[in-house]
Amino acid sequence: MIPKMKVLVVTRSGKELIKGGLQLNDSATVADLQEAIHKRRNAGGDELRTSRKYYPSRQRLTLPVQPGSKERPTVLHYQKSLSEYTKGSTSELTVVFKDLGPQVKYSTLFFFEYLGPLLLYPIFYYFPVYKYFGYKEERVIHPVQTYALYYWCFHYFKRIMETFFVHRFSHATSPISNVFRNCAYYWSFGAFIAYFVNHPLYTPVSDLQMKIGFGFGIVCQVANFYCHLLLRNLRSPSGNGGYQIPRGFLFNIVTCANYTTEIYQWLGFNIATQTVAGYVFMVVAAGIMTNWALGKHRRLKKLFDGKEGRPKYPRRWVILPPFL
Amino acid sequence: MARFLSGVRFQVFYFGVKTLNEFGHEHVYDAVEKPLLFAQTAAFLEVLHSLVGLVRSPVSATLPQITSRLYVTWGILWSFPEVRSHILVSSLVISWSITEIIRYSFFGTREAFGSAPSWLLWLRYSTFLLMYPAGIISEVVLIYNALSYMKESGKYAVRMPNKWNFSFDYYYASLVGLAIYVPGCPYLYSYMLGQRKKAVSKTKAA
């Protein structure tokens, strides 16, 4: 007889999600549990006639916490074995279930976010859009506006290519509502900037400033690409995610060198095109990335604390030397 | 601080109602202008308090409130004197001041005595049911009335061409502002209804 483990699945309000709980092998992993929840087989092994909408990436399983306790619940990791969470003492485990709602892959999310700016910006360049804003149809196109078009479209094309061919995503997915939120952000800002750079009354900067801006921007984009390659090589192709200490190139000095190069790349674009809209976008994006960078930096420092044989995370800038 | 602000708002309320009775609605704004401007502007501190955690209200509830107040006070009433004689200025001033006197007294007594009397709690979580729609309707109508003056005067507009390749049209920005009222009002109202439910159930349990 294979020793069986009983798992009780409750919702956050305390109700049993699956009456009678589930029976799994002792050696089962969290992923097996998630599969079982998805298929909703009860203790007797019969399939319940309820809907099977809770596919694994929608499930968030945590260990119960004491009521009133302020500690954050432990999230069950899909690759770990269930016995790791029972602390070996019992063969019964209670997990708390949360439905994260419909999920999409990160690659799907990124693709749609980036598609907007890639397609919307050229509309302002090529089509007589400004007619509808009350401007005359004839306009003079300055060289900088043409270069800006190429630069912008190359940037978002690069991002899409990286999404499919370079980035190694962790197992995680994202709630579908983020698709709307993120697309609103990227698409609105894309249109906002495109409107001003391609405006018939656009005032270009000096030739030298334009060259410095685009030149610097291109260097940063190349550096950013290299950063992405380095990050990719930290993770194995089997897609199990996980964290390593980033090393090499700019990562030796700054934790989130990929964000750093991205921000500076926008700075290059803005130096060349000089619009309030472009600078606002850069500042907002820098703010968002700084938030992520702080989280990542903290997580790495916590993970690599130098104890129990783990390496200690070296002293580094978080995202923007010499500020942070 | 809360008690001081409720005092200022009481002043607004008192002068507002007095002028309304004695001279008619056209003169209400002039009577309340100074304390109104002061009180509404000082209220931006509320957002700070939310951010810092001094007050328990989330930023998502206080920010739209304060933004709309500042916008209507400075951006509409102060900027476009033609709108000041409208009758809804009175309803605006009255609904704002009633809400805020109650709100600040509530926080003030909690500050001073540790808790607020139950009648004050009831007022805080019940008057909004009428005051919110009254205030919102006043705000929306006043903004709408100011629109034609915005277009005519071109006030606060930034035109191109300019060095920074930026343009701003106050008229269109205000239209966007009005559009925000459409999802914003149900959100705030249901937030307050939720708060009311929680507060009432807490007193029942106590």
Coordinates of C-alpha atoms in Angstrom, one line a residue:
Chain A
M1 CA 0.0 0.0 0.0
I2 CA 1.4 3.4 -1.0
P3 CA 1.2 5.6 2.1
K4 CA -1.4 8.3 1.4
M5 CA -1.5 11.9 2.6
K6 CA -4.8 13.6 3.3
V7 CA -5.1 17.2 2.2
L8 CA -7.8 19.5 3.4
V9 CA -8.5 22.4 1.1
V10 CA -10.2 25.4 2.7
T11 CA -11.1 28.8 1.4
R12 CA -10.0 31.9 3.3
S13 CA -13.4 32.1 4.9
G14 CA -12.9 28.7 6.4
K15 CA -15.2 26.7 4.2
E16 CA -14.0 23.4 2.7
L17 CA -13.5 23.8 -1.0
I18 CA -13.5 20.1 -1.6
K19 CA -15.7 18.1 0.8
G20 CA -13.8 15.4 2.5
G21 CA -10.4 16.7 1.3
L22 CA -8.1 15.0 -1.2
Q23 CA -6.0 11.9 -1.0
L24 CA -2.5 12.1 -2.5
N25 CA 0.7 10.0 -2.4
D26 CA 3.2 10.9 0.3
S27 CA 5.6 11.8 -2.4
A28 CA 3.2 14.2 -4.2
T29 CA 4.3 17.7 -5.0
V30 CA 2.3 20.9 -4.8
A31 CA 1.9 20.7 -8.5
D32 CA 0.2 17.3 -8.1
L33 CA -2.1 18.9 -5.5
Q34 CA -3.0 21.7 -7.8
E35 CA -3.8 19.2 -10.6
A36 CA -6.0 17.3 -8.1
I37 CA -7.8 20.5 -7.1
H38 CA -8.3 21.3 -10.8
K39 CA -9.9 17.9 -11.4
R40 CA -11.8 18.1 -8.2
R41 CA -11.6 14.5 -7.2
N42 CA -12.8 13.9 -3.7
A43 CA -11.5 11.5 -1.1
G44 CA -13.3 8.6 -2.8
G45 CA -11.6 9.3 -6.1
D46 CA -14.8 10.3 -7.9
E47 CA -14.9 13.3 -10.0
L48 CA -17.3 16.0 -8.8
R49 CA -19.7 17.5 -11.2
T50 CA -18.7 21.0 -10.4
S51 CA -16.9 23.3 -12.8
R52 CA -13.3 22.7 -13.5
K53 CA -12.3 26.3 -13.8
Y54 CA -9.5 26.4 -11.2
Y55 CA -6.6 25.5 -13.4
P56 CA -3.3 25.4 -11.5
S57 CA -2.0 28.8 -12.3
R58 CA -5.1 30.4 -10.9
Q59 CA -4.6 28.7 -7.5
R60 CA -2.8 30.3 -4.7
L61 CA -2.2 27.8 -1.9
T62 CA -0.9 28.9 1.5
L63 CA -0.4 27.4 4.9
P64 CA -3.0 28.6 7.4
V65 CA -1.8 31.3 9.8
Q66 CA -3.0 31.8 13.3
P67 CA -6.0 34.2 13.4
G68 CA -4.7 37.7 14.4
S69 CA -1.2 36.8 13.6
K70 CA 0.6 39.5 11.5
E71 CA 2.9 37.2 9.7
R72 CA 2.6 36.7 6.0
P73 CA 1.3 33.2 5.0
T74 CA 3.7 30.8 3.5
V75 CA 2.9 30.3 -0.2
L76 CA 3.3 26.7 -1.4
H77 CA 5.8 26.4 -4.3
Y78 CA 4.6 24.2 -7.1
Q79 CA 7.8 22.3 -7.4
K80 CA 8.2 21.4 -3.7
S81 CA 6.9 18.1 -2.3
L82 CA 3.9 18.3 0.1
S83 CA 5.8 16.5 2.8
E84 CA 8.1 19.6 3.1
Y85 CA 5.1 21.5 4.4
T86 CA 3.8 19.0 6.9
K87 CA 7.1 19.2 8.6
G88 CA 7.1 15.4 8.5
S89 CA 5.0 15.0 11.6
T90 CA 1.6 14.3 10.3
S91 CA 0.2 12.8 7.1
E92 CA -2.5 15.4 7.0
L93 CA -2.1 18.9 5.6
T94 CA -4.5 21.8 5.5
V95 CA -4.0 24.4 2.8
V96 CA -5.8 27.7 2.2
F97 CA -7.0 28.2 -1.3
K98 CA -7.3 31.6 -3.1
D99 CA -8.6 32.0 -6.6
L100 CA -6.4 34.5 -8.4
G101 CA -8.8 34.8 -11.3
P102 CA -8.2 34.1 -15.0
Q103 CA -4.5 34.2 -15.7
V104 CA -2.4 34.9 -18.8
K105 CA 1.3 34.1 -19.5
Y106 CA 3.8 36.9 -19.0
S107 CA 4.8 36.6 -22.6
T108 CA 1.1 37.2 -23.7
L109 CA 0.9 40.2 -21.4
F110 CA 4.1 41.8 -22.7
F111 CA 3.2 41.1 -26.3
F112 CA 0.0 43.1 -26.1
E113 CA 1.5 45.9 -24.0
Y114 CA 4.3 46.5 -26.5
L115 CA 2.2 46.0 -29.7
G116 CA 0.2 49.2 -28.9
P117 CA 3.2 51.6 -29.0
L118 CA 4.7 49.9 -32.0
L119 CA 1.5 50.3 -34.0
L120 CA 0.1 53.6 -32.6
Y121 CA 3.3 55.8 -33.0
P122 CA 3.6 55.4 -36.8
I123 CA 0.0 56.4 -37.2
F124 CA 0.9 59.9 -35.9
Y125 CA 3.8 60.0 -38.3
Y126 CA 2.3 58.7 -41.5
F127 CA -1.4 59.6 -41.4
P128 CA -3.0 63.1 -41.4
V129 CA -4.1 62.7 -37.8
Y130 CA -3.6 66.4 -36.9
K131 CA -6.4 67.4 -39.2
Y132 CA -8.8 66.1 -36.6
F133 CA -7.2 68.3 -34.0
G134 CA -7.9 71.4 -36.1
Y135 CA -4.5 71.8 -37.8
K136 CA -3.8 72.2 -41.5
E137 CA -2.8 69.1 -43.4
E138 CA 0.5 70.3 -44.8
R139 CA 3.5 69.8 -42.5
V140 CA 7.2 69.8 -42.7
I141 CA 8.8 66.6 -41.4
H142 CA 12.1 67.3 -39.6
P143 CA 14.9 64.7 -39.7
V144 CA 14.7 64.2 -36.0
Q145 CA 11.1 63.2 -36.2
T146 CA 12.0 60.5 -38.8
Y147 CA 14.9 59.2 -36.6
A148 CA 12.6 59.3 -33.6
L149 CA 10.1 57.0 -35.4
Y150 CA 12.8 54.5 -36.2
Y151 CA 14.3 54.6 -32.7
W152 CA 10.9 54.2 -31.1
C153 CA 9.7 51.4 -33.3
F154 CA 13.1 49.6 -33.0
H155 CA 12.8 49.8 -29.3
Y156 CA 9.4 48.2 -29.1
F157 CA 10.2 45.6 -31.8
K158 CA 13.3 44.7 -29.7
R159 CA 11.1 44.3 -26.6
I160 CA 8.8 42.0 -28.4
M161 CA 11.6 39.9 -29.8
E162 CA 13.1 39.7 -26.3
T163 CA 9.8 38.6 -24.9
F164 CA 9.7 35.5 -27.2
F165 CA 13.3 34.7 -27.6
V166 CA 15.4 36.0 -24.8
H167 CA 13.5 36.3 -21.5
R168 CA 13.2 33.2 -19.4
F169 CA 10.1 33.7 -17.3
S170 CA 9.5 32.1 -14.0
H171 CA 6.5 29.8 -13.8
A172 CA 4.3 32.7 -12.8
T173 CA 1.4 34.1 -14.7
S174 CA -0.4 37.4 -14.3
P175 CA -4.1 38.1 -13.8
I176 CA -5.9 39.0 -16.9
S177 CA -6.9 42.4 -15.5
N178 CA -3.3 43.4 -15.7
V179 CA -3.5 43.1 -19.5
F180 CA -6.0 46.0 -19.5
R181 CA -4.1 48.0 -16.9
N182 CA -0.7 47.6 -18.5
C183 CA -2.0 48.2 -22.0
A184 CA -3.8 51.4 -20.9
Y185 CA -0.4 52.6 -19.5
Y186 CA 1.8 51.8 -22.5
W187 CA -0.7 52.6 -25.2
S188 CA -1.8 55.9 -23.6
F189 CA 1.8 57.1 -23.1
G190 CA 2.7 55.9 -26.6
A191 CA -0.1 58.0 -28.1
F192 CA 0.7 60.9 -25.8
I193 CA 4.4 61.0 -26.9
A194 CA 3.7 60.3 -30.5
Y195 CA 1.2 63.2 -30.6
F196 CA 3.8 65.7 -29.5
V197 CA 6.9 64.4 -31.4
N198 CA 5.0 64.3 -34.7
H199 CA 3.1 67.5 -34.2
P200 CA 3.0 69.9 -37.2
L201 CA 4.2 72.7 -34.8
Y202 CA 7.0 70.5 -33.4
T203 CA 10.3 72.5 -32.6
P204 CA 13.4 70.4 -33.1
V205 CA 16.6 70.7 -31.0
S206 CA 20.0 71.4 -32.5
D207 CA 21.6 68.8 -34.7
L208 CA 24.3 68.1 -32.2
Q209 CA 21.9 67.5 -29.4
M210 CA 19.9 65.2 -31.5
K211 CA 23.0 63.1 -32.4
I212 CA 24.1 63.0 -28.8
G213 CA 20.6 61.9 -27.7
F214 CA 20.1 59.1 -30.2
G215 CA 23.7 58.0 -30.0
F216 CA 23.6 57.7 -26.2
G217 CA 20.2 56.0 -26.5
I218 CA 21.4 53.4 -28.9
V219 CA 24.4 52.5 -26.7
C220 CA 22.1 52.1 -23.8
Q221 CA 19.7 49.9 -25.8
V222 CA 22.6 47.6 -26.8
A223 CA 23.8 47.5 -23.2
N224 CA 20.2 46.7 -22.1
F225 CA 20.1 43.8 -24.6
Y226 CA 23.3 42.4 -23.2
C227 CA 21.9 42.7 -19.7
H228 CA 18.9 40.7 -20.7
L229 CA 21.2 38.0 -22.2
L230 CA 23.1 37.8 -18.9
L231 CA 19.9 37.5 -16.9
R232 CA 18.7 34.8 -19.3
N233 CA 21.8 32.7 -18.6
L234 CA 21.1 32.8 -14.9
R235 CA 18.1 30.6 -15.4
S236 CA 18.1 27.1 -16.8
P237 CA 16.0 26.3 -19.9
S238 CA 13.6 24.0 -18.0
G239 CA 11.8 27.1 -16.8
N240 CA 11.8 26.5 -13.1
G241 CA 12.6 30.2 -12.3
G242 CA 14.6 30.7 -9.2
Y243 CA 17.0 33.4 -8.2
Q244 CA 20.7 33.8 -8.6
I245 CA 23.1 36.6 -7.9
P246 CA 23.5 38.4 -11.2
R247 CA 27.1 38.9 -12.3
G248 CA 29.1 40.4 -15.1
F249 CA 29.1 43.6 -17.0
L250 CA 27.1 46.3 -15.2
F251 CA 25.5 43.8 -12.8
N252 CA 28.7 43.9 -10.8
I253 CA 28.0 47.5 -9.8
V254 CA 24.2 47.6 -9.8
T255 CA 21.5 45.0 -9.1
C256 CA 19.0 46.0 -11.7
A257 CA 21.3 47.1 -14.5
N258 CA 18.7 46.1 -17.0
Y259 CA 16.4 48.8 -15.6
T260 CA 19.2 51.3 -15.4
T261 CA 20.0 50.9 -19.1
E262 CA 16.3 51.1 -19.9
I263 CA 15.9 54.4 -18.1
Y264 CA 19.0 55.9 -19.6
Q265 CA 17.9 54.8 -23.0
W266 CA 14.7 56.8 -22.6
L267 CA 16.8 59.7 -21.5
G268 CA 18.7 59.5 -24.8
F269 CA 15.4 59.6 -26.7
N270 CA 14.2 62.6 -24.7
I271 CA 17.5 64.5 -25.2
A272 CA 17.0 64.1 -28.9
T273 CA 13.3 64.8 -29.1
Q274 CA 12.8 67.2 -26.1
T275 CA 9.1 66.9 -25.2
V276 CA 7.5 67.2 -21.8
A277 CA 5.5 64.1 -22.6
G278 CA 8.6 62.1 -23.2
Y279 CA 10.2 63.2 -19.9
V280 CA 7.0 62.6 -17.9
F281 CA 6.9 59.0 -19.3
M282 CA 10.5 58.5 -18.4
V283 CA 10.0 59.7 -14.8
V284 CA 6.9 57.5 -14.3
A285 CA 8.7 54.5 -15.8
A286 CA 11.7 55.1 -13.6
G287 CA 9.5 55.3 -10.6
I288 CA 7.8 52.0 -11.4
M289 CA 11.1 50.3 -12.1
T290 CA 12.6 51.6 -9.0
N291 CA 9.8 50.0 -7.0
W292 CA 10.5 46.7 -8.6
A293 CA 14.3 47.1 -8.2
L294 CA 13.9 47.8 -4.5
G295 CA 11.9 44.6 -4.1
K296 CA 14.4 42.6 -6.1
H297 CA 17.4 44.0 -4.3
R298 CA 15.8 43.2 -0.9
R299 CA 14.8 39.7 -2.0
L300 CA 18.3 38.9 -3.2
K301 CA 19.8 40.3 0.0
K302 CA 17.5 38.2 2.1
L303 CA 18.1 35.1 0.1
F304 CA 21.8 35.5 -0.1
D305 CA 22.5 36.3 3.5
G306 CA 25.9 34.6 3.8
K307 CA 24.6 32.0 6.3
E308 CA 24.6 28.2 6.0
G309 CA 27.0 28.2 3.1
R310 CA 25.0 30.6 0.9
P311 CA 27.0 33.3 -0.7
K312 CA 26.5 36.8 0.7
Y313 CA 25.0 39.4 -1.6
P314 CA 27.6 42.0 -2.4
R315 CA 27.2 45.7 -1.8
R316 CA 25.8 47.2 -4.9
W317 CA 23.7 50.1 -6.2
V318 CA 20.0 49.2 -6.5
I319 CA 19.1 50.9 -9.8
L320 CA 20.5 54.4 -10.4
P321 CA 24.0 55.2 -9.3
P322 CA 24.8 57.6 -7.7
F323 CA 21.3 58.1 -6.4
L324 CA 20.0 54.8 -5.3
Chain B
M1 CA -5.4 70.5 14.1
A2 CA -8.7 68.8 13.3
R3 CA -10.5 71.0 15.7
F4 CA -9.0 74.1 14.2
L5 CA -10.1 73.1 10.7
S6 CA -13.6 72.3 11.8
G7 CA -13.7 75.8 13.3
V8 CA -12.8 77.3 9.9
R9 CA -15.3 75.2 8.2
F10 CA -18.0 76.3 10.7
Q11 CA -17.1 79.8 9.8
V12 CA -17.7 79.0 6.1
F13 CA -21.0 77.3 6.9
Y14 CA -22.2 80.2 9.1
F15 CA -21.3 82.9 6.7
G16 CA -22.7 80.9 3.8
V17 CA -26.1 80.4 5.3
K18 CA -26.2 83.9 6.7
T19 CA -25.5 85.5 3.4
L20 CA -27.9 83.2 1.6
N21 CA -30.7 84.3 3.9
E22 CA -29.9 88.0 3.9
F23 CA -28.6 88.7 0.5
G24 CA -29.5 85.8 -1.8
H25 CA -27.4 83.1 -3.4
E26 CA -25.4 85.4 -5.7
H27 CA -23.4 86.8 -2.8
V28 CA -22.6 83.6 -1.0
Y29 CA -19.2 83.1 -2.7
D30 CA -17.9 86.5 -1.8
A31 CA -18.9 86.0 1.8
V32 CA -17.1 82.7 2.2
E33 CA -14.2 83.1 -0.2
K34 CA -11.3 83.5 2.2
P35 CA -12.1 80.8 4.8
L36 CA -13.1 78.5 1.9
L37 CA -9.9 78.9 0.0
F38 CA -7.9 78.4 3.2
A39 CA -9.8 75.4 4.4
Q40 CA -9.8 73.5 1.1
T41 CA -6.2 74.1 0.4
A42 CA -5.2 73.0 3.9
A43 CA -7.1 69.8 3.2
F44 CA -4.3 68.7 0.8
L45 CA -2.5 67.8 4.0
E46 CA -5.1 65.0 4.3
V47 CA -3.5 63.3 1.4
L48 CA -0.2 63.6 3.1
H49 CA -1.7 62.0 6.2
S50 CA -3.0 59.1 4.2
L51 CA 0.3 58.6 2.5
V52 CA 2.2 58.7 5.8
G53 CA -0.3 56.5 7.5
L54 CA -1.5 59.0 10.1
V55 CA -5.1 58.5 9.0
R56 CA -6.5 55.2 8.2
S57 CA -8.3 56.2 5.0
P58 CA -6.6 54.8 1.8
V59 CA -5.0 57.3 -0.6
S60 CA -7.4 56.1 -3.3
A61 CA -10.4 57.5 -1.4
T62 CA -8.8 60.8 -0.1
L63 CA -6.9 61.7 -3.3
P64 CA -10.0 62.0 -5.6
Q65 CA -11.9 63.9 -2.9
I66 CA -9.1 66.4 -2.3
T67 CA -8.3 66.8 -6.0
S68 CA -11.9 67.6 -6.9
R69 CA -12.2 70.0 -4.0
L70 CA -9.0 71.9 -5.0
Y71 CA -10.0 71.8 -8.6
V72 CA -13.4 73.3 -8.0
T73 CA -12.3 75.8 -5.4
W74 CA -9.3 77.2 -7.2
G75 CA -9.7 76.0 -10.8
I76 CA -13.3 76.9 -11.2
L77 CA -14.6 79.3 -8.6
W78 CA -11.5 81.4 -8.0
S79 CA -10.5 81.4 -11.7
F80 CA -13.8 82.1 -13.3
P81 CA -15.7 84.8 -11.4
E82 CA -18.6 84.5 -13.8
V83 CA -19.6 81.3 -12.1
R84 CA -19.6 82.6 -8.6
S85 CA -23.2 83.9 -8.6
H86 CA -24.7 80.6 -9.5
I87 CA -27.2 79.2 -6.9
L88 CA -25.3 75.9 -6.7
V89 CA -22.4 77.6 -5.1
S90 CA -24.6 77.8 -2.0
S91 CA -25.4 74.1 -2.0
L92 CA -21.8 73.4 -2.7
V93 CA -20.6 75.4 0.3
I94 CA -23.3 74.1 2.6
S95 CA -22.8 70.4 1.7
W96 CA -19.0 70.7 1.9
S97 CA -19.0 72.5 5.2
I98 CA -21.5 70.2 6.9
T99 CA -19.6 67.1 5.8
E100 CA -16.3 68.5 7.0
I101 CA -17.5 69.9 10.3
I102 CA -18.7 66.5 11.1
R103 CA -15.6 64.7 9.8
Y104 CA -13.1 66.9 11.6
S105 CA -15.1 66.9 14.8
F106 CA -15.1 63.1 14.6
F107 CA -11.4 62.9 14.2
G108 CA -10.9 65.7 16.7
T109 CA -12.8 64.0 19.4
R110 CA -11.0 60.7 18.7
E111 CA -7.7 62.6 19.0
A112 CA -8.7 64.3 22.2
F113 CA -10.7 61.6 24.0
G114 CA -9.7 58.4 22.3
S115 CA -13.1 57.8 20.8
A116 CA -16.0 59.7 19.3
P117 CA -19.6 59.8 20.7
S118 CA -21.9 57.4 19.0
W119 CA -24.2 60.2 17.6
L120 CA -21.2 61.8 15.9
L121 CA -20.2 58.4 14.5
W122 CA -23.8 58.1 13.2
L123 CA -23.7 61.6 11.7
R124 CA -20.3 60.9 10.0
Y125 CA -21.5 57.7 8.4
S126 CA -25.0 58.9 7.5
T127 CA -25.0 62.5 6.3
F128 CA -22.9 61.6 3.3
L129 CA -25.9 59.7 1.9
L130 CA -27.4 63.1 1.1
M131 CA -24.3 65.4 1.1
Y132 CA -22.4 63.4 -1.5
P133 CA -25.0 63.6 -4.2
A134 CA -25.6 67.3 -3.3
G135 CA -22.0 68.2 -3.4
I136 CA -21.3 66.2 -6.6
I137 CA -24.2 67.7 -8.5
S138 CA -23.1 71.2 -7.4
E139 CA -19.5 70.5 -8.5
V140 CA -20.4 69.0 -11.9
V141 CA -22.9 71.8 -12.8
L142 CA -20.4 74.5 -11.8
I143 CA -17.6 72.9 -13.8
Y144 CA -20.0 72.6 -16.8
N145 CA -20.9 76.2 -16.5
A146 CA -17.3 77.3 -16.4
L147 CA -16.6 75.5 -19.6
S148 CA -17.7 78.2 -22.0
Y149 CA -15.7 80.8 -20.1
M150 CA -12.6 78.5 -20.3
K151 CA -12.9 78.3 -24.1
E152 CA -13.4 82.0 -24.6
S153 CA -10.7 83.2 -22.3
G154 CA -8.1 80.5 -23.1
K155 CA -7.0 80.7 -19.5
Y156 CA -4.2 78.3 -18.4
A157 CA -3.6 77.2 -22.0
V158 CA -0.2 76.4 -23.2
R159 CA 0.1 76.6 -27.0
M160 CA 2.6 75.2 -29.4
P161 CA 5.1 75.8 -30.9
N162 CA 7.4 76.1 -27.9
K163 CA 10.8 74.8 -26.9
W164 CA 9.4 71.9 -24.9
N165 CA 6.9 70.7 -27.4
F166 CA 4.1 70.7 -25.0
S167 CA 0.5 71.9 -25.2
F168 CA -2.2 72.0 -22.6
D169 CA -5.8 72.9 -23.1
Y170 CA -7.7 73.6 -19.9
Y171 CA -11.1 73.2 -21.6
Y172 CA -10.3 69.6 -22.7
A173 CA -8.6 68.8 -19.5
S174 CA -11.8 69.8 -17.7
L175 CA -13.9 67.6 -20.0
V176 CA -11.6 64.7 -19.0
G177 CA -12.1 65.8 -15.4
L178 CA -15.9 65.7 -15.8
A179 CA -15.6 62.3 -17.4
I180 CA -13.7 61.0 -14.3
Y181 CA -16.8 61.8 -12.2
V182 CA -18.6 59.0 -14.0
P183 CA -16.7 56.1 -12.6
G184 CA -15.4 58.1 -9.6
C185 CA -18.7 58.8 -7.9
P186 CA -20.0 55.2 -7.7
Y187 CA -16.5 54.2 -6.4
L188 CA -16.5 56.8 -3.6
Y189 CA -20.1 56.3 -2.7
S190 CA -19.8 52.6 -2.5
Y191 CA -16.6 53.0 -0.5
M192 CA -18.5 55.1 2.0
L193 CA -21.4 52.7 2.1
G194 CA -18.9 49.9 2.9
Q195 CA -17.3 52.1 5.6
R196 CA -20.8 52.7 7.0
K197 CA -21.6 49.0 7.1
K198 CA -18.3 48.3 9.0
A199 CA -18.8 51.1 11.5
V200 CA -22.4 50.2 12.2
S201 CA -21.6 46.5 12.7
K202 CA -18.7 47.5 15.0
T203 CA -21.0 49.5 17.3
K204 CA -23.5 46.6 17.3
A205 CA -20.8 44.2 18.3
A206 CA -19.5 46.5 21.0

